[in-house]
Coordinates of N, CA and C in Angstrom, one line a residue:
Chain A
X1487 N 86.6 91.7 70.7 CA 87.4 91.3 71.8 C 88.9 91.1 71.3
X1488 N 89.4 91.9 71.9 CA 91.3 92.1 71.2 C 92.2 91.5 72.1
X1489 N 92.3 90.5 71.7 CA 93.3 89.4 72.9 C 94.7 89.8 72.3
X1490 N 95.1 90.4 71.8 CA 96.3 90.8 71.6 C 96.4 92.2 70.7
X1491 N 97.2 93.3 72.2 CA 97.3 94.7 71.7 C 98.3 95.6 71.6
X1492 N 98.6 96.0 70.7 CA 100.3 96.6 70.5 C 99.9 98.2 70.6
X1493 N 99.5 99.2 72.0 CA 98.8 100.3 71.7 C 99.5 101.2 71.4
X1494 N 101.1 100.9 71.1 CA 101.3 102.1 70.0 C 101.3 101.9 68.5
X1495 N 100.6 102.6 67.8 CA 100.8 102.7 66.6 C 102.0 102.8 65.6
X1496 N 102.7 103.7 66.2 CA 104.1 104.2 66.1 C 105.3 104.5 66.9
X1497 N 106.1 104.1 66.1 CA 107.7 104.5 67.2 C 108.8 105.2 66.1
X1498 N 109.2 106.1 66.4 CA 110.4 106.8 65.7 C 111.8 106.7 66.3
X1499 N 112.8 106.3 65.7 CA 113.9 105.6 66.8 C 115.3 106.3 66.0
X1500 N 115.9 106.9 66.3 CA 117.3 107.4 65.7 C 118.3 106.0 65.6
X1501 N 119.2 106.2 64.4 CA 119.7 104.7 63.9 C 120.9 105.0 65.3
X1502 N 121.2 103.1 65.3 CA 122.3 103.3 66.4 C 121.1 102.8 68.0
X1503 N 120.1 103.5 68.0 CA 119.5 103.9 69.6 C 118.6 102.3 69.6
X1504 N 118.2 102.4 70.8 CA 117.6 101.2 70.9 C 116.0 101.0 70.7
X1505 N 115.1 100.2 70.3 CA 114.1 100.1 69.4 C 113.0 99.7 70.8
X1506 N 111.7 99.7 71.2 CA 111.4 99.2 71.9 C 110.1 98.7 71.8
X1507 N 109.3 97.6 71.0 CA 108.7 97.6 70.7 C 107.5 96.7 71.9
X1508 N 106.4 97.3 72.0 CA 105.5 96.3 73.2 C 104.3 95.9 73.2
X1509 N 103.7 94.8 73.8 CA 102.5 93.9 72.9 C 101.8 93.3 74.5
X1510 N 100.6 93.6 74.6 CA 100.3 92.8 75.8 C 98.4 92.1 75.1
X1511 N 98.7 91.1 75.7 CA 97.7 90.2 75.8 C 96.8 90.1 76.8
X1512 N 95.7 89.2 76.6 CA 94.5 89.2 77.9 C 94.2 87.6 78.1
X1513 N 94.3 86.4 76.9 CA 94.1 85.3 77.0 C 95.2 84.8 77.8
X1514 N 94.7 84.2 78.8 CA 95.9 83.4 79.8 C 96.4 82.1 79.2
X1515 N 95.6 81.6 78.4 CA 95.8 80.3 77.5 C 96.9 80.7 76.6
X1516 N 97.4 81.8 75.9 CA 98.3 81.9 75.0 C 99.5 81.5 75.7
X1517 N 100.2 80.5 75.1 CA 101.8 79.8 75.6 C 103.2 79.9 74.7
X1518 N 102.7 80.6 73.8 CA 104.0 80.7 72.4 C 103.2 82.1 71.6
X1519 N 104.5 82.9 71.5 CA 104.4 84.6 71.5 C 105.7 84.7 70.6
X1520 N 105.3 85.3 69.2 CA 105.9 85.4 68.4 C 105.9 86.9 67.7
X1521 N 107.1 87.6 66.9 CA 107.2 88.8 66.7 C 107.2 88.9 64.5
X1522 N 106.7 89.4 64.2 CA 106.9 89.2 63.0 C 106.8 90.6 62.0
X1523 N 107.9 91.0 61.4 CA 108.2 92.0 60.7 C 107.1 92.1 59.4
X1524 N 106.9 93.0 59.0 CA 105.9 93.4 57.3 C 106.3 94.5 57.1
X1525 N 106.5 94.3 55.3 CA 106.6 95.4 54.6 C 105.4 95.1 53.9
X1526 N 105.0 96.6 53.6 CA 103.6 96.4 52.5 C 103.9 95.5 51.5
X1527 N 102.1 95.4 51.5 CA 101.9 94.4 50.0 C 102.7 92.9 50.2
X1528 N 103.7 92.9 51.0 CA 104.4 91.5 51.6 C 103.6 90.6 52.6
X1529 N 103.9 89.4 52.4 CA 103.7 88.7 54.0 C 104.3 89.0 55.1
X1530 N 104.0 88.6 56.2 CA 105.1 88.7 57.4 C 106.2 87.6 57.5
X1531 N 107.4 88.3 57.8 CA 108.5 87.3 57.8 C 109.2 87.3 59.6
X1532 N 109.0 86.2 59.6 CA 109.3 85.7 61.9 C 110.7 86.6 61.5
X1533 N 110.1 86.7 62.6 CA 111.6 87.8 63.4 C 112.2 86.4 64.4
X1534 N 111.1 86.1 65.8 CA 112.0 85.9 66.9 C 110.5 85.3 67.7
X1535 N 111.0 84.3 68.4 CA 109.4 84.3 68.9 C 109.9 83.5 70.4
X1536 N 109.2 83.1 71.4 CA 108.8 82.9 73.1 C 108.2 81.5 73.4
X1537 N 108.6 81.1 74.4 CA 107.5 79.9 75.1 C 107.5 80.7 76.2
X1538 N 106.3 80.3 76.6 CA 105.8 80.9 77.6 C 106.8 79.9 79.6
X1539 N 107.6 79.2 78.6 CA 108.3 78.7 80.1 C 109.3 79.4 80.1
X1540 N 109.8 80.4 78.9 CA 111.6 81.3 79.6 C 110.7 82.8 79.6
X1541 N 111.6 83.2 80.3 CA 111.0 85.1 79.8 C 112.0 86.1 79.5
X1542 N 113.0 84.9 78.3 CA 113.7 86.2 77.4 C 114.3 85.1 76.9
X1543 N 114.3 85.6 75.4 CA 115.2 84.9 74.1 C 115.7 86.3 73.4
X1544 N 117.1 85.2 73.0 CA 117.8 86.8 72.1 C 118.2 85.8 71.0
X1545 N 118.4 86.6 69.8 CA 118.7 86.3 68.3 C 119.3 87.3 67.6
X1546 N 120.7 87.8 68.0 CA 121.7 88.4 67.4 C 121.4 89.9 67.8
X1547 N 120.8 90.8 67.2 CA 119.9 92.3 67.2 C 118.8 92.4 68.1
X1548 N 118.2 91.5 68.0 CA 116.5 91.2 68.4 C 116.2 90.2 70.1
X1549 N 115.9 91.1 70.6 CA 116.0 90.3 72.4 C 114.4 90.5 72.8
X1550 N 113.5 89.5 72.8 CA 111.8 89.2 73.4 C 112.0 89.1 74.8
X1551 N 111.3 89.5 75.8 CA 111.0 89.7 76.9 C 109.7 89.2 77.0
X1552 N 109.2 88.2 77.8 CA 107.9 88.2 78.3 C 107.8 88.1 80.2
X1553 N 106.5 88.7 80.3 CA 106.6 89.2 81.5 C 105.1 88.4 81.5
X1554 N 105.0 87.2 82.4 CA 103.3 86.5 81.9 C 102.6 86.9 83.3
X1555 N 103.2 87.3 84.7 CA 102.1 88.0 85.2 C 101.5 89.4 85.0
X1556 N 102.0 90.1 84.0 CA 101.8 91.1 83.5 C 101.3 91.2 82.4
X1557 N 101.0 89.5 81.6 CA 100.7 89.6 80.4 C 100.9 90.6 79.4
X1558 N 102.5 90.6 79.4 CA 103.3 91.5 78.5 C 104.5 90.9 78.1
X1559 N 104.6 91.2 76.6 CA 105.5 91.4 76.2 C 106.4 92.4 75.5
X1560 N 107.8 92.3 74.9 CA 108.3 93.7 74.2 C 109.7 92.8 73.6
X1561 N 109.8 93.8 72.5 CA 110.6 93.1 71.6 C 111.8 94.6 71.6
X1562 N 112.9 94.1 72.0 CA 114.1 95.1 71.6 C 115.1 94.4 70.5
X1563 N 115.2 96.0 70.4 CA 116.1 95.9 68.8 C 117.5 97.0 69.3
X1564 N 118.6 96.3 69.3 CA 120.0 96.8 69.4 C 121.3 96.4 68.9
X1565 N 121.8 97.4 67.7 CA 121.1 98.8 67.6 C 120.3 98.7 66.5
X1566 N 119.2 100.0 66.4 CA 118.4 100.1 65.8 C 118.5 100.5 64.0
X1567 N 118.9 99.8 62.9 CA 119.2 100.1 61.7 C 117.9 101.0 60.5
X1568 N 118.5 101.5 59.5 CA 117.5 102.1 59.0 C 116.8 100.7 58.1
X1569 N 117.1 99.8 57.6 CA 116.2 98.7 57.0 C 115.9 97.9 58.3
X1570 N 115.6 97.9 59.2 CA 114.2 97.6 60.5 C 113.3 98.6 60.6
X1571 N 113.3 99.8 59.8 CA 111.9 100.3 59.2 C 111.0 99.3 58.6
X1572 N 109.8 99.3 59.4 CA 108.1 98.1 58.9 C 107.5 98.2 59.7
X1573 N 106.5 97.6 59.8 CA 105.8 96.8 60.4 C 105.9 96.3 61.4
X1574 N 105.7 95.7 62.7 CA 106.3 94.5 63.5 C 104.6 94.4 64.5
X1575 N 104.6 93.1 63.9 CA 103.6 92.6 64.4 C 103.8 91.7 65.7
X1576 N 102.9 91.7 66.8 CA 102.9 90.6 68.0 C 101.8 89.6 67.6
X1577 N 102.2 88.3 68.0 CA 100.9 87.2 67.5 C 101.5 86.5 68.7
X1578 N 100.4 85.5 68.8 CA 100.2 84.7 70.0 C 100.3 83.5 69.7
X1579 N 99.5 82.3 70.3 CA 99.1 81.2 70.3 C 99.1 80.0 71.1
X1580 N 97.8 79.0 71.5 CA 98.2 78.0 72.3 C 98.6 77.1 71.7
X1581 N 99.8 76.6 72.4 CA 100.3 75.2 71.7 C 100.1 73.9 72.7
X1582 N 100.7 74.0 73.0 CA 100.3 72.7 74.0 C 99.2 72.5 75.0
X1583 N 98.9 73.7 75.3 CA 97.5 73.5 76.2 C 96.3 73.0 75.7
X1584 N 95.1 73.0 76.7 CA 94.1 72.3 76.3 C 93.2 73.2 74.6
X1585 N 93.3 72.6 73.9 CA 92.5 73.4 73.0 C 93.8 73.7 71.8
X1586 N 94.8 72.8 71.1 CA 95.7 73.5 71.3 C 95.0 74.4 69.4
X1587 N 95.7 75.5 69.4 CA 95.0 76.5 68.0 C 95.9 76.3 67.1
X1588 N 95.7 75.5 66.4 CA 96.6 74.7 65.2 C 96.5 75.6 63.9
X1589 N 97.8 76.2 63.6 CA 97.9 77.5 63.0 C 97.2 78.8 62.8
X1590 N 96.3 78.5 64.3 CA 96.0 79.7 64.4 C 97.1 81.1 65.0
X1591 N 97.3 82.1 64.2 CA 98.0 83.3 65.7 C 97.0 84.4 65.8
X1592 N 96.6 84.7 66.7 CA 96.0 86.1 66.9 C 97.3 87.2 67.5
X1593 N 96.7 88.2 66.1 CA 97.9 89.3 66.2 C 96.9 90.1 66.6
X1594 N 98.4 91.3 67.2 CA 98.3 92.5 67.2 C 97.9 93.5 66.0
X1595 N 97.7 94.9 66.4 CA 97.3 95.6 65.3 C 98.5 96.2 64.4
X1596 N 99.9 95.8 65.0 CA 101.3 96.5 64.5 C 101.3 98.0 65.3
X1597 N 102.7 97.5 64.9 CA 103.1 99.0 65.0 C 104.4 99.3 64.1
X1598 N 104.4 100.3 63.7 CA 105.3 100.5 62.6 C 106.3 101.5 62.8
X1599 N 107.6 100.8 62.7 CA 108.6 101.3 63.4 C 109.6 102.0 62.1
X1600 N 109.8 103.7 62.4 CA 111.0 104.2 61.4 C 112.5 104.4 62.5
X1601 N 113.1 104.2 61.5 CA 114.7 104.1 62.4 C 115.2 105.4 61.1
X1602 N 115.4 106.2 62.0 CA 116.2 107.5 61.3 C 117.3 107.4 61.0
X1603 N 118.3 107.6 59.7 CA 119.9 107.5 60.0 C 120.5 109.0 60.4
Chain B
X352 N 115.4 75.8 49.9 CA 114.2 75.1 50.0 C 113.5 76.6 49.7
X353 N 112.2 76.3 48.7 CA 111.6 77.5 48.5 C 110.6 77.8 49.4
X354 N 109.8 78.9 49.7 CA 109.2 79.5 50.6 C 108.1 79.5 50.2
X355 N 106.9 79.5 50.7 CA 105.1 79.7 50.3 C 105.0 80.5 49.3
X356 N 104.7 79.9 48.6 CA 104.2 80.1 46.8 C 102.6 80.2 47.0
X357 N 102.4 81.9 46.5 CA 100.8 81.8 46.6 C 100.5 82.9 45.0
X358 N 99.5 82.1 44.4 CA 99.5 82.5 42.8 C 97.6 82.9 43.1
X359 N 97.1 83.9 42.4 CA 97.9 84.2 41.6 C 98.7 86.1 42.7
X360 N 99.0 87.2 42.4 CA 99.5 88.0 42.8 C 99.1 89.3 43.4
X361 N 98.1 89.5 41.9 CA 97.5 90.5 42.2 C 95.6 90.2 41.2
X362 N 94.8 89.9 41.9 CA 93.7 89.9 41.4 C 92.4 91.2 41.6
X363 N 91.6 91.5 40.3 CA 90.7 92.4 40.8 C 89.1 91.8 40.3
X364 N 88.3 91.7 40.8 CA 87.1 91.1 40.5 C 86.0 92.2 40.8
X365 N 84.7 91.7 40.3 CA 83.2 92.8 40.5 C 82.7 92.4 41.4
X366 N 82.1 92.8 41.9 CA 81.0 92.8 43.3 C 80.0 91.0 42.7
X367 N 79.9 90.4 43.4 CA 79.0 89.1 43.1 C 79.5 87.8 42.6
X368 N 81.0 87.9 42.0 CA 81.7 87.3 41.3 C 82.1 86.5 42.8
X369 N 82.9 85.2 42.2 CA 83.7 84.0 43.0 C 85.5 84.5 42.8
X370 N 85.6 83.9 43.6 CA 87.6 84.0 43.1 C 88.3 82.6 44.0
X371 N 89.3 82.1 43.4 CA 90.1 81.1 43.9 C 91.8 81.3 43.7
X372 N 92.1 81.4 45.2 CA 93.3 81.4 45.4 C 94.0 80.2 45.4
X373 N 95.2 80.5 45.0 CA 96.4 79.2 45.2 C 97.6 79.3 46.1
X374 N 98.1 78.3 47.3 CA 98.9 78.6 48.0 C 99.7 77.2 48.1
X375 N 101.0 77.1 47.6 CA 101.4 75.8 47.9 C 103.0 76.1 48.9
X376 N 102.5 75.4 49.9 CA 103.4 75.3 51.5 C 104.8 74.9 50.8
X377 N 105.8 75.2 52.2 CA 106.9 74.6 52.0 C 107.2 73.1 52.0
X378 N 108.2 72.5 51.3 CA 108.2 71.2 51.1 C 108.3 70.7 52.4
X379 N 107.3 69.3 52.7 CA 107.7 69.2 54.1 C 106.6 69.2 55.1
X380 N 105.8 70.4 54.9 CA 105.0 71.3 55.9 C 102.8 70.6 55.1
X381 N 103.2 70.2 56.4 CA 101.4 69.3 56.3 C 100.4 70.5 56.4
X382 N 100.7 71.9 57.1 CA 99.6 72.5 58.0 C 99.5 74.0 56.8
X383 N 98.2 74.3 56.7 CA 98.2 75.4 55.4 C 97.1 76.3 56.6
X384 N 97.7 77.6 56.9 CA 96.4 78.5 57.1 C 96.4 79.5 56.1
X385 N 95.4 80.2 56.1 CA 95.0 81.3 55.8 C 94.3 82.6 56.6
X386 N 94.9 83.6 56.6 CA 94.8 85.0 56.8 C 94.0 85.9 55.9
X387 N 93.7 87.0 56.4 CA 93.1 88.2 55.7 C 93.4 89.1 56.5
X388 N 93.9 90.5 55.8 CA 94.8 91.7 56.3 C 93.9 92.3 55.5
X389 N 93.6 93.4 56.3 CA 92.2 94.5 56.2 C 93.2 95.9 56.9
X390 N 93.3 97.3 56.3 CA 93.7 98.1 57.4 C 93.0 98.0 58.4
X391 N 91.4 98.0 58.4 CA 90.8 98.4 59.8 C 90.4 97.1 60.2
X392 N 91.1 96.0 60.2 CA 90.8 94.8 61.2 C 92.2 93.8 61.4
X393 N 93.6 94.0 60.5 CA 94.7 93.5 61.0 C 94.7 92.3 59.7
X394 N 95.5 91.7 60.8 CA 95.7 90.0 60.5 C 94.7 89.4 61.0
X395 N 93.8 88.7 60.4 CA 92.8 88.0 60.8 C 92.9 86.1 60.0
X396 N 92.5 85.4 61.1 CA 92.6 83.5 60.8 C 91.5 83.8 59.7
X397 N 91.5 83.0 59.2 CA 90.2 82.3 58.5 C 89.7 80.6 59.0
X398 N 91.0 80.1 58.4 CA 91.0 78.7 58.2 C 92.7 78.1 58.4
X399 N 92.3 76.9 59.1 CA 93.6 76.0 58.7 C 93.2 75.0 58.1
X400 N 94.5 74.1 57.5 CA 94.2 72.3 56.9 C 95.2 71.5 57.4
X401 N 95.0 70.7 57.4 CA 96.2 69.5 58.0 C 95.7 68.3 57.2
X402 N 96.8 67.7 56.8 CA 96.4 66.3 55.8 C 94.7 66.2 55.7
X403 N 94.4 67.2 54.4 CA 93.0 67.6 53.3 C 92.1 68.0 54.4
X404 N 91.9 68.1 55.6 CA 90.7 68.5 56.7 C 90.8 69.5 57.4
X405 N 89.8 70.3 57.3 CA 89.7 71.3 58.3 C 90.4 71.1 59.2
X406 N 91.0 71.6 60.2 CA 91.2 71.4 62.1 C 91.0 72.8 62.4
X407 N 90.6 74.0 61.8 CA 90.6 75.2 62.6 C 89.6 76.1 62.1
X408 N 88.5 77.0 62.2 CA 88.3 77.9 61.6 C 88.0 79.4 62.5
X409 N 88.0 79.9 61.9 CA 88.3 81.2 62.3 C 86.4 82.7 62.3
X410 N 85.9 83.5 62.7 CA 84.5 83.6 62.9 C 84.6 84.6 61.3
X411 N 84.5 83.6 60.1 CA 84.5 84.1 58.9 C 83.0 83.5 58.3
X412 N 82.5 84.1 57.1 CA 81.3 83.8 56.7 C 81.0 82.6 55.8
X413 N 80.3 81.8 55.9 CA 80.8 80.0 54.9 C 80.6 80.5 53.2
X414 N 80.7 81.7 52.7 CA 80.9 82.6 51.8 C 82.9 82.1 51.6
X415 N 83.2 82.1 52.6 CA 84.5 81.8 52.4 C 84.7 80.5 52.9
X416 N 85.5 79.1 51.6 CA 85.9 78.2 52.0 C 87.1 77.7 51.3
X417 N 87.8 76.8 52.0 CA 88.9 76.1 51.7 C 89.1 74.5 51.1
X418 N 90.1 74.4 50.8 CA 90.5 73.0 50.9 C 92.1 72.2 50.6
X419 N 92.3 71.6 50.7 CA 94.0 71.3 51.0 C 94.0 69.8 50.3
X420 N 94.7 69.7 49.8 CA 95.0 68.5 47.9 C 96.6 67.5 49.2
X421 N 96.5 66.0 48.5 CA 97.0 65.5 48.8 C 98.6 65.5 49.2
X422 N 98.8 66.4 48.4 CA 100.2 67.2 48.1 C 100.4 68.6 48.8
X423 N 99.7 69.1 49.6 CA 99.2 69.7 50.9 C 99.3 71.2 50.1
X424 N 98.8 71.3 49.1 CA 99.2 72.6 48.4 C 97.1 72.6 49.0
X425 N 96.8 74.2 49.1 CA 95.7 74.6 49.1 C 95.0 75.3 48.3
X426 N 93.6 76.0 48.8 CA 93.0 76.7 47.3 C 91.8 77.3 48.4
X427 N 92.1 78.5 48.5 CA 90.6 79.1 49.2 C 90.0 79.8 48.4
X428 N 88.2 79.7 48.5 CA 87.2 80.4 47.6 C 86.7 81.3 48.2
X429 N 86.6 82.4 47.7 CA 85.4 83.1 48.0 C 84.1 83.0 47.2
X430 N 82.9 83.1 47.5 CA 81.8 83.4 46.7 C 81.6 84.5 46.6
X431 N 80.3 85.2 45.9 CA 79.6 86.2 46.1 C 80.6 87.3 46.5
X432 N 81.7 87.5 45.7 CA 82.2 89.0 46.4 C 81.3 90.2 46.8
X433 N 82.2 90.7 47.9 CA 81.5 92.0 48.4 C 82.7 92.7 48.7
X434 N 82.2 94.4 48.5 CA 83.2 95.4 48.2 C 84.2 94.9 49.8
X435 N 83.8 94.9 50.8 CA 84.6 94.7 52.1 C 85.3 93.3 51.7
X436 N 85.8 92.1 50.7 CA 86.3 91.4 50.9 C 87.5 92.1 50.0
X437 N 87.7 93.5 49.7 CA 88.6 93.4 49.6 C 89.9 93.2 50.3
X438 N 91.1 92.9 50.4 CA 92.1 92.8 50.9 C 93.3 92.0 50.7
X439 N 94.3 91.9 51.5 CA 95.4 91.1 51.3 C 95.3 89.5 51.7
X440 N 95.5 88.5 51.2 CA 94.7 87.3 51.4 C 96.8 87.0 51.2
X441 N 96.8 86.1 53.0 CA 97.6 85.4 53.0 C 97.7 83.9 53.5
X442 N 99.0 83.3 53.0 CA 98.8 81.8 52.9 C 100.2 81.7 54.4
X443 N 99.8 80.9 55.3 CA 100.9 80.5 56.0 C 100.9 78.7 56.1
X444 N 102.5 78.3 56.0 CA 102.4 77.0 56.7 C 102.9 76.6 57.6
X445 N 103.1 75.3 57.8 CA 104.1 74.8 59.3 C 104.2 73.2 59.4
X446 N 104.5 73.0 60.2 CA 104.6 71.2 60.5 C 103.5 70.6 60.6
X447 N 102.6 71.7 61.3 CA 101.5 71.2 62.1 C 101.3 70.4 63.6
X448 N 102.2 70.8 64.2 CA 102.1 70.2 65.3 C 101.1 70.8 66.5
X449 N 101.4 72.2 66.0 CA 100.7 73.2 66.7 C 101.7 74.0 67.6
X450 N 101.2 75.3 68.3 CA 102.6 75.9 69.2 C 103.7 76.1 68.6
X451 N 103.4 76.7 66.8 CA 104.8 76.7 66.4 C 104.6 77.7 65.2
X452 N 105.9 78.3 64.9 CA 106.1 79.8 63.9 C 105.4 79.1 62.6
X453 N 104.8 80.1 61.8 CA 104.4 79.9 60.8 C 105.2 80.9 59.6
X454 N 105.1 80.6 58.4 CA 106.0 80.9 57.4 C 104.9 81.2 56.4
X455 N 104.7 82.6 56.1 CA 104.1 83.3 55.4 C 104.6 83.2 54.0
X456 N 103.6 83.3 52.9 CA 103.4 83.6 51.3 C 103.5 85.1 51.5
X457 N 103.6 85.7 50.2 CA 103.7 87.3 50.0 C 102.6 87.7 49.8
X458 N 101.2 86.9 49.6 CA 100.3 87.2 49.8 C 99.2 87.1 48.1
X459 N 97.9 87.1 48.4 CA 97.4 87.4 47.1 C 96.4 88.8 47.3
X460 N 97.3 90.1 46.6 CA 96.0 91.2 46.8 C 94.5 91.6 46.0
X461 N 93.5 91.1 47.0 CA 92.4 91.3 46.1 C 91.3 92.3 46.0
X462 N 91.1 92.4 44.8 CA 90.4 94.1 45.1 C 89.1 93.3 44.6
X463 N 88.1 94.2 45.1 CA 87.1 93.6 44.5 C 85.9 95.0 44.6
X464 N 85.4 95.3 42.8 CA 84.6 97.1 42.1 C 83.5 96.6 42.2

C-alpha cells in the first residue's frame, strides 16, 4: 500500500524553464509534507516542506503547493538550474494528529529531475 | 554545528554474518530514525529512538534492531545477513517533537556476498 506517489519517474527541464515536480497521497491523516533532494550514494538534504494548514510556501527558487482535497501536492522550481539535477523526493507525515509518527516520513518513490543548460 | 555523522561508510559483509552501524545526531537533537533505501522499494522507516526507547517501528524483521546511548548517538544491528539486506542504511534526526523535518546522515552503504 503506497501512501505516497510521485508517478513520474522522470522530468527533463531546459535550464532557465520552470521545474514541476508532483506527489499525491492517500492517507488523510498526513498533516506536514516535505520535499527532499538526493544525489546518489548521499542522504537526502530538505529542500522545503508544508503544514497541512497553508497551501503554499515559497523559499527563494523552490515554491510547495498543496492542494488537500485533492490530496496533492507539487513542488516548483524557478528558474530551473543545471545543479537541481537529482533526485527529489515527496515524504509525508502526521504531526499533531492522533497517532502522531515520531520520525517517521513515508516517501515517495522520487523522481529524478535533469535541467539541461 | 556539524550534521549526522554516520560511520562506518562503506561496509561489505557475507551472507549470515551480523553488522553494526553508527549514527550520531546533531547536537541538540533527542530523536534518531533510521531508513533503508533499496532501488526496488525507496526510502523505507525502520525504527526511531527518543531518550534510549523505541517510540516507532516500522514493518521490518526483529533480524533488525536498534538502540540509542544516553548521549542520543545510535547503533542499529542487523543479524543473519541476507543477500536482500543489501542497501543504503540511513540515519536521520530531529527534536523529536514529532511533525517535523528530519536531517539526514550520508548514509552507510551495505553490501552484503
Amino acid at each position: 500500500d503506497q501512501q505516497v506517489k510521485q508517478n513520474s519517474p522522470s522530468l527533463s527541464v531546459q535550464e532557465g524553464r520552470i521545474s514541476i515536480l508532483n506527489c499525491d497521497y492517500t492517507n488523510s491523516m498526513f498533516d506536514y509534507f516535505l520535499w527532499y533532494k538526493k544525489y546518489p550514494a548521499e542522504g537526502p538534504t530538505f529542500l522545503i516542506s508544508i503544514s497541512s494548514i497553508k497551501d503554499k510556501n515559497e523559499d527563494g527558487r523552490f515554491t510547495v503547493f498543496l492542494n488537500k482535497s485533492a490530496k496533492h501536492l507539487s513542488l516548483h522550481i524557478v528558474p530551473s538550474q543545471p545543479g537541481d539535477s537529482a533526485v527529489y523526493f515527496c515524504a509525508a507525515s502526521r504531526g499533531n494528529a492522533g497517532g502522531t509518527s515520531y520520525g517517521k516520513l513515508t516517501f515517495g518513490q522520487g523522481t529524478i529531475l535533469t535541467v539541461h543548460p | 554545528k556539524a550534521g549526522v555523522t554516520q560511520t562506518p561508510r562503506y561496509l561489505i559483509k557475507t551472507r549470515g554474518q551480523q553488522v553494526t552501524l553508527s549514527c550520531s545526531p546533531i547536537s541538540g537533537h533527542r530523536s534518531v530514525s533510521w531508513y533503508q533505501q533499496t532501488p526496488g522499494q525507496g526510502l523505507q522507516f525502520l525504527f526511531e529512538y527518543f531518550s534510549e526507547t523505541q517510540r516507532n517501528k516500522g514493518n521490518f524483521p526483529g533480524r533488525f534492531s536498534g538502540r540509542q546511548f544516553s548521549n542520543s548517538r545510535s547503533e542499529m544491528n542487523v543479524s543473519t545477513l541476507e543477500l536482500g539486506d543489501s542497501a543504503l542504511y540511513l540515519c536521520a534526526s530531529s527534536i523529536g517533537q514529532g511533525g517535523e523535518k528530519l536531517f539526514f546522515g550520508s548514509g552507510t552503504q551495505l553490501s552484503v556476498l
